[in-house]
Short mmCIF file of C-alpha atoms and ligand atoms in Angstrom, two decimals:
data_model
loop_
_atom_site.label_atom_id
_atom_site.label_comp_id
_atom_site.label_asym_id
_atom_site.label_seq_id
_atom_site.Cartn_x
_atom_site.Cartn_y
_atom_site.Cartn_z
CA MET K 486 -17.95 23.07 -6.48
CA THR K 487 -16.97 19.68 -5.05
CA PRO K 488 -13.51 19.81 -3.49
CA VAL K 489 -10.51 18.25 -5.21
CA ASP K 490 -9.68 15.69 -2.53
CA LEU K 491 -5.98 14.81 -2.61
CA ARG K 492 -5.77 13.64 1.02
CA SER K 493 -5.55 9.98 0.04
CA ASP K 494 -6.37 7.46 -2.68
CA THR K 495 -8.73 5.80 -0.20
CA VAL K 496 -11.39 8.49 -0.68
CA THR K 497 -12.74 7.20 -4.01
CA ARG K 498 -16.45 6.40 -4.14
CA PRO K 499 -17.75 3.47 -6.17
CA ARG K 500 -19.62 4.60 -9.27
CA ALA K 501 -22.68 3.14 -10.95
CA ARG K 502 -21.00 0.31 -12.89
CA MET K 503 -19.01 -0.93 -9.92
CA ARG K 504 -22.15 -0.76 -7.77
CA ALA K 505 -24.07 -2.70 -10.42
CA ALA K 506 -21.38 -5.42 -10.39
CA MET K 507 -21.67 -5.54 -6.59
CA ALA K 508 -25.45 -5.81 -6.73
CA ASP K 509 -25.23 -8.70 -9.19
CA ALA K 510 -22.55 -10.65 -7.30
CA GLU K 511 -23.03 -14.35 -6.63
CA VAL K 512 -22.55 -14.83 -2.89
CA GLY K 513 -22.37 -17.50 -0.18
CA ASP K 514 -21.02 -17.87 3.35
CA ASP K 515 -17.31 -17.13 3.05
CA VAL K 516 -16.47 -18.51 6.51
CA TYR K 517 -17.70 -21.84 5.09
CA GLY K 518 -15.59 -21.16 1.98
CA GLU K 519 -18.80 -20.96 -0.05
CA ASP K 520 -18.68 -17.50 -1.54
CA PRO K 521 -17.87 -18.02 -5.23
CA SER K 522 -17.01 -14.36 -5.86
CA VAL K 523 -14.54 -14.31 -2.96
CA ASN K 524 -13.04 -17.66 -3.93
CA ARG K 525 -12.50 -16.43 -7.48
CA LEU K 526 -10.95 -13.18 -6.27
CA GLU K 527 -8.54 -14.96 -3.93
CA ALA K 528 -7.45 -17.34 -6.69
CA ARG K 529 -7.20 -14.50 -9.21
CA VAL K 530 -4.94 -12.30 -7.08
CA ALA K 531 -2.79 -15.29 -6.04
CA GLU K 532 -2.26 -16.18 -9.69
CA LEU K 533 -1.48 -12.58 -10.65
CA LEU K 534 1.27 -12.53 -8.02
CA GLY K 535 2.63 -16.02 -8.70
CA HIS K 536 1.39 -17.59 -5.45
CA GLU K 537 -0.72 -20.65 -4.62
CA ALA K 538 -3.50 -19.11 -2.57
CA GLY K 539 -5.07 -15.86 -1.40
CA LEU K 540 -7.13 -14.57 1.50
CA PHE K 541 -9.61 -11.68 1.27
CA THR K 542 -9.40 -9.23 4.18
CA ALA K 543 -11.33 -6.12 5.17
CA THR K 544 -8.18 -3.98 5.32
CA GLY K 545 -4.59 -3.83 4.19
CA SER K 546 -3.49 -3.63 7.80
CA LEU K 547 -5.16 -6.97 8.50
CA ALA K 548 -3.53 -8.53 5.42
CA ASN K 549 -0.13 -7.24 6.54
CA GLN K 550 -0.63 -8.40 10.11
CA LEU K 551 -1.68 -11.88 9.02
CA GLY K 552 1.42 -12.07 6.81
CA LEU K 553 3.68 -10.99 9.67
CA ARG K 554 1.94 -13.42 12.02
CA LEU K 555 2.80 -16.25 9.62
CA LEU K 556 6.46 -15.29 9.31
CA VAL K 557 7.44 -14.04 12.78
CA PRO K 558 7.03 -16.12 15.96
CA PRO K 559 6.32 -14.21 19.19
CA GLY K 560 9.47 -12.79 20.74
CA SER K 561 11.29 -12.55 17.43
CA GLU K 562 12.06 -9.62 15.27
CA LEU K 563 10.80 -7.95 12.12
CA LEU K 564 13.09 -5.59 10.20
CA CYS K 565 11.55 -2.80 8.14
CA GLU K 566 12.26 0.70 6.89
CA GLN K 567 11.69 3.39 9.53
CA ASN K 568 8.68 4.98 7.83
CA ALA K 569 7.07 1.71 6.77
CA HIS K 570 3.30 1.50 7.15
CA VAL K 571 3.73 -1.65 9.29
CA ALA K 572 5.96 0.31 11.68
CA ARG K 573 4.15 3.64 11.80
CA ALA K 574 0.56 3.32 10.67
CA GLU K 575 -0.70 0.03 12.09
CA LEU K 576 -0.87 1.21 15.69
CA GLY K 577 1.63 -1.29 17.07
CA ALA K 578 -0.43 -4.24 15.80
CA ALA K 579 2.58 -6.52 15.29
CA ALA K 580 3.55 -6.07 18.94
CA VAL K 581 0.00 -6.19 20.32
CA PHE K 582 -1.31 -9.18 18.37
CA SER K 583 1.79 -11.22 17.59
CA GLY K 584 4.42 -10.35 20.22
CA ILE K 585 6.77 -9.09 17.49
CA THR K 586 9.56 -6.60 18.12
CA THR K 587 10.45 -4.31 15.23
CA ARG K 588 13.83 -2.85 14.33
CA THR K 589 13.97 -0.26 11.57
CA TRP K 590 16.50 1.04 9.07
CA PRO K 591 16.81 4.57 7.64
CA SER K 592 16.55 5.25 3.91
CA VAL K 593 16.24 7.92 1.27
CA ASP K 594 12.58 8.15 0.16
CA GLY K 595 11.93 4.66 1.53
CA ARG K 596 14.03 3.04 -1.18
CA LEU K 597 15.63 -0.30 -0.45
CA VAL K 598 19.38 -0.82 -0.44
CA ALA K 599 19.43 -4.57 0.26
CA ASP K 600 22.75 -4.55 2.12
CA VAL K 601 21.26 -2.32 4.83
CA PRO K 602 18.71 -4.82 6.25
CA LEU K 603 20.92 -7.78 5.33
CA SER K 604 23.72 -6.39 7.48
CA MET K 605 21.31 -5.86 10.43
CA MET K 606 19.75 -9.32 10.21
CA GLU K 607 20.56 -11.84 13.00
CA PRO K 608 18.66 -15.00 12.09
CA ASP K 609 20.04 -17.06 14.92
CA ALA K 610 21.00 -14.67 17.70
CA GLY K 611 21.07 -17.28 20.45
CA PRO K 612 19.77 -16.87 24.00
CA TYR K 613 20.80 -13.25 24.53
CA LEU K 614 19.74 -11.14 21.53
CA VAL K 615 16.44 -11.21 19.67
CA SER K 616 16.53 -13.29 16.47
CA THR K 617 15.35 -11.87 13.14
CA ALA K 618 12.46 -13.82 11.62
CA ALA K 619 11.40 -11.59 8.72
CA ILE K 620 12.07 -8.47 6.67
CA ALA K 621 9.22 -6.35 5.32
CA LEU K 622 9.40 -4.12 2.24
CA GLU K 623 6.81 -1.60 1.01
CA ASN K 624 6.24 -1.03 -2.73
CA THR K 625 5.40 1.66 -3.59
CA HIS K 626 6.58 3.42 -0.43
CA ASN K 627 3.77 5.60 0.90
CA PHE K 628 5.60 7.98 3.24
CA GLY K 629 8.60 7.90 0.89
CA GLY K 630 6.42 9.77 -1.65
CA GLY K 631 5.10 6.86 -3.72
CA SER K 632 8.63 5.77 -4.57
CA VAL K 633 9.09 2.58 -6.56
CA GLN K 634 11.44 -0.03 -5.14
CA PRO K 635 14.30 -1.15 -7.40
CA LEU K 636 13.66 -4.75 -8.50
CA ALA K 637 17.39 -5.54 -8.51
CA GLN K 638 17.60 -4.62 -4.80
CA ALA K 639 14.59 -6.77 -3.97
CA GLN K 640 16.26 -9.64 -5.83
CA ALA K 641 19.43 -9.04 -3.82
CA LEU K 642 17.34 -9.13 -0.64
CA ARG K 643 15.88 -12.50 -1.64
CA ALA K 644 19.33 -13.86 -2.45
CA GLY K 645 20.64 -12.56 0.88
CA VAL K 646 18.03 -14.34 3.02
CA GLU K 647 18.24 -17.61 1.09
CA GLY K 648 19.12 -20.47 3.44
CA THR K 649 18.82 -18.31 6.60
CA GLY K 650 15.17 -19.03 7.39
CA VAL K 651 14.39 -15.31 7.39
CA GLY K 652 11.04 -14.65 5.67
CA LEU K 653 10.16 -11.77 3.34
CA HIS K 654 6.89 -9.87 3.44
CA LEU K 655 5.85 -7.36 0.78
CA ASP K 656 3.40 -4.63 1.75
CA GLY K 657 2.12 -4.16 -1.77
CA ALA K 658 -0.73 -1.80 -0.89
CA ARG K 659 0.21 0.07 -4.09
CA LEU K 660 2.05 -2.68 -5.96
CA PHE K 661 -0.24 -2.12 -8.95
CA ASN K 662 1.01 1.48 -9.13
CA ALA K 663 4.60 0.21 -9.20
CA HIS K 664 3.67 -2.33 -11.88
CA VAL K 665 2.06 0.30 -14.11
CA ALA K 666 4.89 2.80 -13.55
CA THR K 667 7.68 0.35 -14.42
CA GLY K 668 6.04 -2.26 -16.63
CA GLU K 669 7.65 -4.94 -14.43
CA PRO K 670 5.44 -8.03 -14.21
CA LEU K 671 3.53 -8.45 -10.93
CA GLN K 672 4.83 -12.00 -10.66
CA ALA K 673 8.44 -10.83 -10.78
CA TRP K 674 7.66 -9.03 -7.52
CA GLY K 675 5.27 -11.54 -6.00
CA ARG K 676 7.60 -14.49 -6.36
CA LEU K 677 10.42 -12.85 -4.38
CA PHE K 678 8.32 -12.70 -1.21
CA ASP K 679 6.85 -15.37 1.08
CA THR K 680 3.76 -13.28 1.79
CA VAL K 681 2.35 -10.32 -0.17
CA SER K 682 -0.54 -7.99 0.63
CA VAL K 683 -2.26 -5.83 -1.99
CA CYS K 684 -5.02 -3.24 -1.51
CA LEU K 685 -8.06 -3.05 -3.76
CA SER K 686 -9.32 0.04 -1.96
CA LYS K 687 -6.49 2.45 -2.83
CA GLY K 688 -5.89 3.48 -6.43
CA LEU K 689 -7.91 0.54 -7.73
CA GLY K 690 -11.01 2.22 -6.35
CA ALA K 691 -12.89 -0.59 -4.58
CA PRO K 692 -14.71 0.59 -1.44
CA VAL K 693 -13.20 -2.14 0.76
CA GLY K 694 -10.75 -4.98 0.54
CA SER K 695 -7.25 -6.33 0.43
CA VAL K 696 -5.80 -9.72 -0.39
CA LEU K 697 -2.92 -11.60 1.24
CA VAL K 698 -1.22 -14.22 -0.91
CA SER K 699 1.22 -16.99 0.00
CA SER K 700 1.51 -20.79 -0.17
CA ALA K 701 -1.68 -22.85 0.22
CA ASP K 702 -0.51 -24.09 3.60
CA ALA K 703 0.33 -20.60 4.90
CA ILE K 704 -3.00 -19.20 3.71
CA ALA K 705 -4.87 -22.02 5.46
CA ARG K 706 -3.18 -20.93 8.69
CA ALA K 707 -3.90 -17.26 7.98
CA ARG K 708 -7.58 -18.14 7.52
CA VAL K 709 -7.67 -19.46 11.09
CA TRP K 710 -6.02 -16.31 12.41
CA ARG K 711 -8.34 -14.06 10.41
CA LYS K 712 -11.35 -15.73 12.07
CA ARG K 713 -9.65 -15.54 15.47
CA TYR K 714 -9.17 -11.77 15.00
CA GLY K 715 -12.86 -11.43 14.21
CA GLY K 716 -12.19 -10.91 10.51
CA GLY K 717 -14.22 -13.84 9.13
CA MET K 718 -16.90 -12.37 6.88
CA ARG K 719 -20.01 -13.94 5.40
CA GLN K 720 -21.68 -12.94 2.09
CA VAL K 721 -18.84 -10.63 1.11
CA GLY K 722 -19.01 -11.56 -2.55
CA VAL K 723 -20.63 -8.12 -2.86
CA LEU K 724 -17.26 -6.64 -1.89
CA ALA K 725 -15.20 -9.13 -3.87
CA ALA K 726 -17.23 -8.15 -6.94
CA ALA K 727 -15.99 -4.58 -6.52
CA GLY K 728 -12.45 -6.00 -6.41
CA HIS K 729 -13.01 -7.95 -9.63
CA TYR K 730 -14.41 -4.83 -11.27
CA ALA K 731 -11.39 -2.84 -10.12
CA LEU K 732 -8.96 -5.43 -11.52
CA ASP K 733 -10.87 -5.51 -14.81
CA HIS K 734 -11.11 -1.75 -15.31
CA HIS K 735 -8.83 0.24 -13.02
CA VAL K 736 -5.30 -1.12 -13.36
CA GLU K 737 -4.02 0.41 -16.63
CA ARG K 738 -5.65 3.74 -15.83
CA LEU K 739 -3.34 4.18 -12.82
CA ALA K 740 -1.05 5.78 -15.43
CA ASP K 741 -3.49 8.73 -15.47
CA ASP K 742 -3.03 9.18 -11.71
CA HIS K 743 0.74 9.14 -12.20
CA ALA K 744 0.50 11.77 -14.94
CA HIS K 745 -1.69 13.97 -12.71
CA ALA K 746 0.79 13.67 -9.83
CA ALA K 747 3.67 14.56 -12.16
CA ALA K 748 1.80 17.65 -13.41
CA ILE K 749 1.00 18.82 -9.87
CA ALA K 750 4.63 18.26 -8.81
CA ALA K 751 5.92 20.19 -11.82
CA ALA K 752 3.61 23.15 -11.06
CA CYS K 753 4.65 23.20 -7.38
CA ALA K 754 8.35 22.98 -8.24
CA ALA K 755 8.02 25.79 -10.78
CA ALA K 756 6.23 27.99 -8.24
CA ARG K 757 8.71 27.34 -5.43
CA PRO K 758 11.90 25.55 -6.50
CA GLY K 759 13.06 22.95 -3.99
CA VAL K 760 9.69 21.93 -2.51
CA VAL K 761 9.63 18.78 -4.63
CA ASP K 762 11.84 17.18 -7.24
CA PRO K 763 9.43 16.34 -10.08
CA ALA K 764 11.83 13.65 -11.31
CA ALA K 765 11.37 11.82 -7.98
CA VAL K 766 7.59 11.61 -8.39
CA GLN K 767 7.18 8.15 -9.90
CA THR K 768 3.59 7.26 -9.08
CA ASN K 769 0.49 8.89 -7.54
CA ILE K 770 1.96 10.56 -4.44
CA VAL K 771 3.55 14.01 -4.20
CA LEU K 772 5.33 14.94 -0.98
CA LEU K 773 6.05 18.63 -0.59
CA ASP K 774 8.95 19.51 1.68
CA LEU K 775 8.27 23.03 2.94
CA ARG K 776 11.41 23.39 5.08
CA GLY K 777 13.00 26.71 4.31
CA SER K 778 9.98 27.91 2.33
CA GLY K 779 8.63 30.11 5.12
CA LEU K 780 5.26 28.38 4.77
CA GLY K 781 4.03 25.79 7.31
CA ALA K 782 2.30 22.58 6.25
CA GLY K 783 -0.81 23.37 8.28
CA GLU K 784 -0.94 26.84 6.74
CA LEU K 785 -0.70 25.57 3.15
CA VAL K 786 -3.31 22.88 3.81
CA GLU K 787 -5.71 25.47 5.31
CA ARG K 788 -5.25 27.92 2.45
CA ALA K 789 -5.77 25.22 -0.16
CA ARG K 790 -8.84 23.96 1.67
CA GLY K 791 -10.29 27.47 1.50
CA GLU K 792 -10.13 27.13 -2.29
CA GLY K 793 -11.53 23.64 -2.48
CA VAL K 794 -8.30 21.60 -2.59
CA LEU K 795 -7.81 19.08 0.21
CA ALA K 796 -4.34 17.81 1.18
CA SER K 797 -2.75 16.17 4.26
CA ALA K 798 -0.17 17.81 6.51
CA PHE K 799 2.47 15.35 7.72
CA GLY K 800 4.18 17.06 10.60
CA PRO K 801 5.06 20.79 10.57
CA ASP K 802 6.60 21.00 7.11
CA ARG K 803 5.45 18.19 4.86
CA VAL K 804 2.30 18.03 2.77
CA ARG K 805 1.12 14.90 0.98
CA LEU K 806 -0.99 15.00 -2.18
CA VAL K 807 -2.39 11.76 -3.59
CA THR K 808 -4.06 11.41 -7.00
CA HIS K 809 -6.68 8.75 -7.69
CA LEU K 810 -9.65 7.52 -9.71
CA ASP K 811 -11.91 10.44 -8.74
CA ILE K 812 -9.40 13.11 -9.88
CA ASP K 813 -9.76 14.04 -13.54
CA ASP K 814 -7.66 16.36 -15.74
CA ASP K 815 -9.61 19.46 -14.66
CA ASP K 816 -9.28 18.59 -10.97
CA ALA K 817 -5.51 18.11 -11.35
CA ASP K 818 -5.21 21.45 -13.19
CA ARG K 819 -7.26 23.21 -10.51
CA ALA K 820 -5.20 21.73 -7.67
CA ALA K 821 -1.92 22.58 -9.43
CA ALA K 822 -3.04 26.20 -9.95
CA VAL K 823 -4.19 26.69 -6.34
CA LEU K 824 -1.06 25.11 -4.83
CA ALA K 825 1.28 26.97 -7.18
CA ARG K 826 -0.36 30.29 -6.31
CA HIS K 827 0.10 29.77 -2.56
CA LEU K 828 3.62 28.40 -2.94
CA SER K 829 4.78 31.34 -5.04
CA GLY K 830 2.98 34.00 -2.97
C1 LIG I 2190 -3.15 2.04 3.03
C2 LIG I 2190 -1.97 1.22 3.30
C3 LIG I 2190 -2.10 -0.03 3.92
C4 LIG I 2190 -3.41 -0.59 4.44
O1 LIG I 2190 -4.22 0.32 5.07
P1 LIG I 2190 -5.68 -0.02 5.57
O2 LIG I 2190 -6.22 1.31 5.88
O3 LIG I 2190 -5.52 -0.89 6.75
O4 LIG I 2190 -6.41 -0.73 4.46
C5 LIG I 2190 -0.96 -0.78 4.09
N1 LIG I 2190 0.22 -0.34 3.65
C6 LIG I 2190 0.38 0.85 3.04
C7 LIG I 2190 1.72 1.25 2.55
C8 LIG I 2190 -0.72 1.67 2.85
O5 LIG I 2190 -0.55 2.85 2.25
#
């Protein structure tokens, strides 16, 4: 039996129809701006998010780093939540590539309380302290358990930076999950931020690709930096075609992933009360907190693996489960049954 792979929503494999769309893609040299499929994808995602222009990148990390590069001059500061992907999972890229220092704030489940970063921000700190150039937010919050950011707090953040020169970046790797979970328009989110990255290769199921959106001028500058980083690609319309296919067919169905995550969370909570609050599972990520359960994360992951269910251990007592396009109802049932058995035993 093929394993039920809940390690990440990046593990999806393109199926026949997506591959057919890729094979049929019109292509050209994208460094010359001549790939029609890429150009259409960049314009499409920019429009979806209420921005002027977009830039196709190989990874979400590159899209984030180009956004931060645009907003934060070397020697200045980025503020972000302490478990943000840009702080923890991009290998120090903001420091290495852009000379950015990062200061972080604590939170509950990654959720924004706008006053927290606003009270830390020092836009014009003078010659002694580092000045804040940008604030980054992540929606949904990956290590927060797929939590959805409150729109009202994001609006308060925008209002709070108005007139200060501090930029706002949105790491929207899973913004489509937030959109489907809340029904809030993508543009309502996109328009609050100066730069926004979205991933096509997470829940949307494309094999590769992210898009950074911003103003036309900012994206023109990001295009130069992308090439400088070695990220200029040629006939990548074949990849953009997968992105178009994903946007055409895989957005509304994210609701299925959310339902599967909710069912898995409910089964785990029933088996061992306290490991997860099912009401806190808003999208496609379930974080189990095994503290006090007598079971270690590595142990649970190993036992589940032995029965064909793959999960990720985060540290000694947290396990992350992520639902996605390649998990169907039967897979979710199987995973819930295996996890519940080991949690109750
Ligand atoms: C996956 C992810 C990214 C981008 O990751 P890549 O592997 O570089 O594509 C960025 N932000 C968050 C929150 C993510 O989960």
